[in-house]
Amino acid sequence: MSSTASPAMISHIDHLVLTVADIEASVAFYRRVLDLDDETFAGGRRSVNFGNQKINLQTLGMELRNHAAAGSGDLCLITSWTLDNVMARLAAEDVAVIEGPVPKTGAQGPMMSVYFNDPDGNLIEISAYD
């Protein structure tokens, strides 16, 4: 191994892809519940965006290079809100909390998390670091 430090091969996540039954219903859910922006790109593809990341949405069979299944996603999003405020927002939007707040360990250490499902059953974790 060289004594000269080289930059990490991977610097960050650009986007994730969720497979959903109805793209427009999913866009509406993520806009309404999580205040995400939406975008149409590449000839009609759809995504929901936050900061400099995005979640691309596809229906089953749109992408033949992967083995996606609707509702098989599991992702963690970091919030700048308190989890009390997140839970209040979920309650106001009639989104059932599956678990939480519970202590978890994220990429940057200990955090508290709340879990719920999107309309397709994808597991969404909203977390806050101390």
Coordinates of N, CA and C in Angstrom, one line a residue:
M1 N 0.8 -1.2 0.0 CA 0.0 0.0 0.0 C 0.9 1.2 0.0
S2 N 0.5 2.2 -0.8 CA 1.3 3.4 -0.9 C 1.1 4.3 0.3
S3 N 2.1 5.0 0.7 CA 2.0 5.9 1.9 C 1.3 7.2 1.5
T4 N 1.1 7.5 0.2 CA 0.4 8.7 -0.3 C -1.1 8.4 -0.3
A5 N -1.8 9.2 0.4 CA -3.3 9.0 0.5 C -3.9 9.4 -0.8
S6 N -4.8 8.5 -1.3 CA -5.5 8.8 -2.6 C -7.0 9.1 -2.2
P7 N -7.7 9.8 -3.0 CA -9.1 10.1 -2.7 C -9.9 8.8 -2.7
A8 N -10.9 8.8 -2.0 CA -11.8 7.6 -1.9 C -12.4 7.4 -3.3
M9 N -12.5 6.1 -3.7 CA -13.1 5.8 -5.0 C -14.5 6.3 -5.1
I10 N -15.3 6.2 -4.1 CA -16.7 6.6 -4.1 C -16.9 7.8 -3.2
S11 N -17.4 8.9 -3.7 CA -17.5 10.1 -2.8 C -18.9 10.3 -2.3
H12 N -20.0 9.9 -3.0 CA -21.4 10.1 -2.5 C -22.4 9.4 -3.4
I13 N -23.6 9.3 -2.9 CA -24.7 8.7 -3.7 C -25.3 9.8 -4.6
D14 N -25.4 9.6 -5.8 CA -26.1 10.5 -6.8 C -27.6 10.3 -6.8
H15 N -28.0 9.1 -7.0 CA -29.4 8.8 -7.0 C -29.7 7.3 -6.6
L16 N -30.9 7.0 -6.2 CA -31.4 5.7 -6.0 C -32.6 5.5 -6.9
V17 N -33.0 4.3 -7.1 CA -34.1 4.0 -8.0 C -35.1 3.1 -7.1
L18 N -36.3 3.5 -7.1 CA -37.4 2.7 -6.5 C -38.3 2.2 -7.6
T19 N -38.7 1.0 -7.5 CA -39.7 0.4 -8.4 C -41.1 0.6 -7.7
V20 N -42.0 1.2 -8.4 CA -43.3 1.5 -7.9 C -44.4 1.1 -8.9
A21 N -45.7 0.9 -8.4 CA -46.8 0.5 -9.2 C -47.3 1.7 -10.1
D22 N -47.3 2.9 -9.5 CA -47.8 4.1 -10.1 C -46.9 5.3 -9.9
I23 N -46.2 5.7 -10.9 CA -45.1 6.7 -10.7 C -45.8 8.0 -10.2
E24 N -46.9 8.5 -10.8 CA -47.4 9.8 -10.5 C -48.0 9.7 -9.0
A25 N -48.6 8.6 -8.6 CA -49.0 8.5 -7.2 C -47.8 8.5 -6.3
S26 N -46.7 7.9 -6.6 CA -45.5 8.0 -5.8 C -44.9 9.4 -5.7
V27 N -44.9 10.1 -6.9 CA -44.5 11.5 -6.9 C -45.3 12.3 -6.0
A28 N -46.6 12.1 -6.0 CA -47.6 12.9 -5.2 C -47.3 12.6 -3.7
F29 N -47.1 11.3 -3.4 CA -46.8 10.9 -2.0 C -45.5 11.6 -1.5
Y30 N -44.4 11.5 -2.2 CA -43.2 12.1 -1.7 C -43.2 13.6 -1.7
R31 N -43.9 14.2 -2.6 CA -44.1 15.7 -2.5 C -44.9 16.1 -1.3
R32 N -46.0 15.4 -1.1 CA -46.9 15.7 0.0 C -46.3 15.4 1.4
V33 N -45.8 14.2 1.5 CA -45.3 13.8 2.9 C -43.9 14.3 3.2
L34 N -43.0 14.3 2.2 CA -41.6 14.7 2.5 C -41.2 16.0 1.9
D35 N -42.1 16.7 1.3 CA -41.8 18.0 0.7 C -40.7 17.9 -0.4
L36 N -40.5 16.8 -1.1 CA -39.5 16.6 -2.1 C -40.0 17.3 -3.4
D37 N -39.1 17.8 -4.1 CA -39.4 18.4 -5.5 C -39.4 17.2 -6.5
D38 N -40.1 17.5 -7.6 CA -40.1 16.4 -8.6 C -39.6 17.0 -9.9
E39 N -39.1 16.0 -10.8 CA -38.5 16.4 -12.0 C -38.9 15.4 -13.1
T40 N -39.1 15.9 -14.3 CA -39.2 15.0 -15.4 C -37.9 15.1 -16.2
F41 N -37.3 14.0 -16.6 CA -36.0 14.0 -17.3 C -36.0 12.9 -18.3
A42 N -35.0 12.9 -19.2 CA -34.7 11.8 -20.1 C -35.9 11.2 -20.8
G43 N -36.6 12.1 -21.5 CA -37.8 11.6 -22.3 C -39.0 11.1 -21.5
G44 N -39.2 11.7 -20.3 CA -40.4 11.4 -19.6 C -40.2 10.7 -18.3
R45 N -38.9 10.3 -18.0 CA -38.7 9.6 -16.7 C -39.0 10.6 -15.5
R46 N -39.3 10.1 -14.3 CA -39.7 10.9 -13.2 C -38.8 10.6 -12.0
S47 N -38.6 11.7 -11.2 CA -37.8 11.6 -10.0 C -38.3 12.5 -8.9
V48 N -38.0 12.3 -7.7 CA -38.2 13.2 -6.6 C -36.8 13.6 -6.1
N49 N -36.6 14.9 -5.8 CA -35.3 15.4 -5.5 C -35.2 16.1 -4.2
F50 N -34.0 16.1 -3.6 CA -33.7 16.8 -2.4 C -32.3 17.1 -2.4
G51 N -31.9 18.4 -2.0 CA -30.5 18.7 -2.1 C -29.9 18.4 -3.4
N52 N -28.8 17.7 -3.5 CA -28.2 17.4 -4.7 C -28.3 15.9 -5.0
Q53 N -29.3 15.2 -4.4 CA -29.6 13.8 -4.6 C -31.0 13.7 -5.2
K54 N -31.3 12.5 -5.7 CA -32.6 12.2 -6.2 C -33.0 10.8 -6.1
I55 N -34.3 10.5 -6.1 CA -34.8 9.1 -6.2 C -35.5 9.0 -7.5
N56 N -35.0 8.2 -8.4 CA -35.7 8.0 -9.7 C -36.8 6.9 -9.4
L57 N -37.9 7.1 -10.1 CA -39.0 6.2 -10.0 C -39.2 5.4 -11.3
Q58 N -39.4 4.1 -11.1 CA -39.7 3.3 -12.3 C -40.8 2.3 -12.0
T59 N -41.5 1.8 -13.0 CA -42.4 0.8 -12.9 C -41.8 -0.6 -13.2
L60 N -42.3 -1.6 -12.8 CA -41.8 -3.0 -13.0 C -41.6 -3.2 -14.6
G61 N -40.4 -3.6 -15.0 CA -40.2 -3.8 -16.4 C -39.6 -2.7 -17.1
M62 N -39.6 -1.5 -16.5 CA -39.0 -0.3 -17.2 C -37.5 -0.5 -17.4
E63 N -36.9 -1.1 -16.5 CA -35.4 -1.2 -16.5 C -35.1 -2.7 -16.5
L64 N -34.6 -3.2 -17.6 CA -34.3 -4.6 -17.7 C -33.0 -5.1 -17.2
R65 N -32.1 -4.1 -16.8 CA -30.8 -4.5 -16.3 C -30.8 -4.9 -14.9
N66 N -31.9 -4.6 -14.1 CA -31.9 -5.0 -12.7 C -33.0 -6.0 -12.5
H67 N -33.1 -6.4 -11.3 CA -34.1 -7.4 -10.9 C -35.0 -6.8 -9.9
A68 N -35.5 -5.6 -10.2 CA -36.3 -4.9 -9.3 C -37.7 -5.6 -9.0
A69 N -38.2 -5.3 -7.9 CA -39.6 -5.7 -7.5 C -40.3 -4.5 -6.9
A70 N -41.5 -4.2 -7.2 CA -42.2 -3.1 -6.6 C -42.3 -3.3 -5.1
G71 N -41.9 -2.3 -4.3 CA -42.0 -2.3 -2.9 C -40.8 -3.0 -2.2
S72 N -39.7 -3.3 -2.9 CA -38.6 -4.0 -2.3 C -37.5 -3.0 -1.8
G73 N -37.8 -1.7 -2.0 CA -36.8 -0.7 -1.6 C -36.7 -0.5 -0.1
D74 N -35.6 -0.1 0.4 CA -35.3 0.2 1.8 C -34.3 1.3 1.9
L75 N -34.7 2.5 2.2 CA -33.7 3.6 2.2 C -33.9 4.4 3.5
C76 N -32.8 5.1 3.8 CA -32.7 6.0 5.0 C -32.4 7.4 4.5
L77 N -33.2 8.3 4.9 CA -33.1 9.7 4.6 C -32.8 10.5 5.9
I78 N -31.9 11.4 5.9 CA -31.5 12.2 7.0 C -32.3 13.5 7.0
T79 N -32.9 13.8 8.2 CA -33.7 15.0 8.3 C -32.9 16.1 9.1
S80 N -33.3 17.3 8.8 CA -32.8 18.5 9.6 C -33.9 18.9 10.6
W81 N -35.0 18.2 10.6 CA -36.1 18.5 11.5 C -35.9 17.6 12.8
T82 N -36.6 17.9 13.8 CA -36.6 17.0 15.0 C -37.5 15.8 14.6
L83 N -37.3 14.7 15.2 CA -38.2 13.5 14.9 C -39.6 13.7 15.4
D84 N -39.8 14.5 16.4 CA -41.1 14.9 16.8 C -41.9 15.6 15.7
N85 N -41.2 16.5 15.0 CA -41.8 17.2 13.9 C -42.0 16.3 12.7
V86 N -41.1 15.4 12.5 CA -41.3 14.4 11.4 C -42.5 13.5 11.7
M87 N -42.6 13.1 12.9 CA -43.8 12.2 13.3 C -45.1 13.0 13.2
A88 N -45.1 14.3 13.6 CA -46.3 15.1 13.5 C -46.7 15.2 12.0
R89 N -45.7 15.4 11.1 CA -46.0 15.5 9.7 C -46.6 14.2 9.2
L90 N -46.0 13.1 9.6 CA -46.5 11.8 9.1 C -47.9 11.6 9.6
A91 N -48.2 11.9 10.9 CA -49.6 11.8 11.4 C -50.5 12.7 10.7
A92 N -50.1 13.9 10.4 CA -51.0 14.9 9.6 C -51.3 14.4 8.2
E93 N -50.4 13.6 7.7 CA -50.6 13.0 6.3 C -51.2 11.6 6.3
D94 N -51.6 11.1 7.5 CA -52.1 9.8 7.7 C -51.2 8.7 7.3
V95 N -49.9 8.9 7.6 CA -48.9 7.9 7.3 C -48.6 7.2 8.6
A96 N -48.8 5.9 8.6 CA -48.6 5.1 9.8 C -47.1 4.9 10.1
V97 N -46.7 5.1 11.3 CA -45.3 4.9 11.7 C -45.2 3.4 12.1
I98 N -44.3 2.7 11.5 CA -44.1 1.2 11.8 C -43.3 1.0 13.0
E99 N -42.3 1.9 13.2 CA -41.4 1.7 14.3 C -40.7 3.1 14.6
G100 N -40.5 3.4 15.8 CA -39.7 4.5 16.2 C -40.5 5.6 16.9
P101 N -39.7 6.5 17.4 CA -38.2 6.6 17.2 C -37.4 5.6 18.0
V102 N -36.4 5.0 17.3 CA -35.6 4.0 17.9 C -34.1 4.4 17.5
P103 N -33.2 4.0 18.5 CA -31.8 4.2 18.2 C -31.2 3.3 17.1
K104 N -30.5 3.8 16.2 CA -29.8 3.1 15.1 C -28.4 3.6 14.9
T105 N -27.7 2.9 14.1 CA -26.3 3.4 13.7 C -26.3 3.6 12.2
G106 N -26.0 4.9 11.8 CA -25.9 5.2 10.4 C -24.4 5.3 10.0
A107 N -24.2 5.9 8.8 CA -22.9 6.0 8.2 C -22.0 6.9 9.1
Q108 N -22.6 7.8 9.8 CA -21.8 8.8 10.6 C -22.0 8.5 12.1
G109 N -22.5 7.4 12.5 CA -22.6 7.0 13.9 C -24.0 6.9 14.4
P110 N -24.2 7.1 15.8 CA -25.5 6.9 16.4 C -26.5 7.9 15.8
M111 N -27.8 7.4 15.7 CA -28.8 8.3 15.2 C -30.2 7.7 15.8
M112 N -31.2 8.5 15.7 CA -32.6 8.1 16.0 C -33.4 8.0 14.7
S113 N -34.2 7.0 14.6 CA -34.9 6.7 13.3 C -36.4 6.5 13.5
V114 N -37.1 6.8 12.5 CA -38.6 6.5 12.4 C -38.8 5.8 11.1
Y115 N -39.6 4.8 11.1 CA -39.8 4.0 9.9 C -41.3 4.0 9.5
F116 N -41.5 4.1 8.1 CA -42.9 4.0 7.6 C -42.7 3.4 6.2
N117 N -43.9 3.0 5.6 CA -43.9 2.5 4.2 C -44.5 3.6 3.3
D118 N -44.0 3.6 2.0 CA -44.6 4.4 1.0 C -45.8 3.6 0.4
P119 N -46.5 4.2 -0.5 CA -47.7 3.5 -1.0 C -47.4 2.1 -1.6
D120 N -46.2 1.8 -2.0 CA -45.8 0.5 -2.6 C -45.2 -0.5 -1.6
G121 N -45.1 0.0 -0.4 CA -44.5 -0.9 0.6 C -43.0 -0.7 0.8
N122 N -42.3 0.2 0.0 CA -40.9 0.5 0.2 C -40.7 1.0 1.7
L123 N -39.7 0.5 2.3 CA -39.5 0.9 3.7 C -38.6 2.2 3.7
I124 N -39.2 3.2 4.3 CA -38.6 4.5 4.4 C -38.2 4.8 5.8
E125 N -36.9 5.1 6.1 CA -36.4 5.4 7.4 C -36.0 6.9 7.4
I126 N -36.5 7.7 8.3 CA -36.1 9.1 8.4 C -35.3 9.1 9.7
S127 N -34.1 9.7 9.6 CA -33.2 9.6 10.8 C -32.6 11.0 11.1
A128 N -32.3 11.2 12.4 CA -31.6 12.4 12.8 C -30.4 12.0 13.7
Y129 N -29.3 12.6 13.3 CA -28.1 12.5 14.1 C -28.2 13.5 15.3
D130 N -27.5 13.2 16.4 CA -27.5 14.1 17.6 C -26.9 15.4 17.2

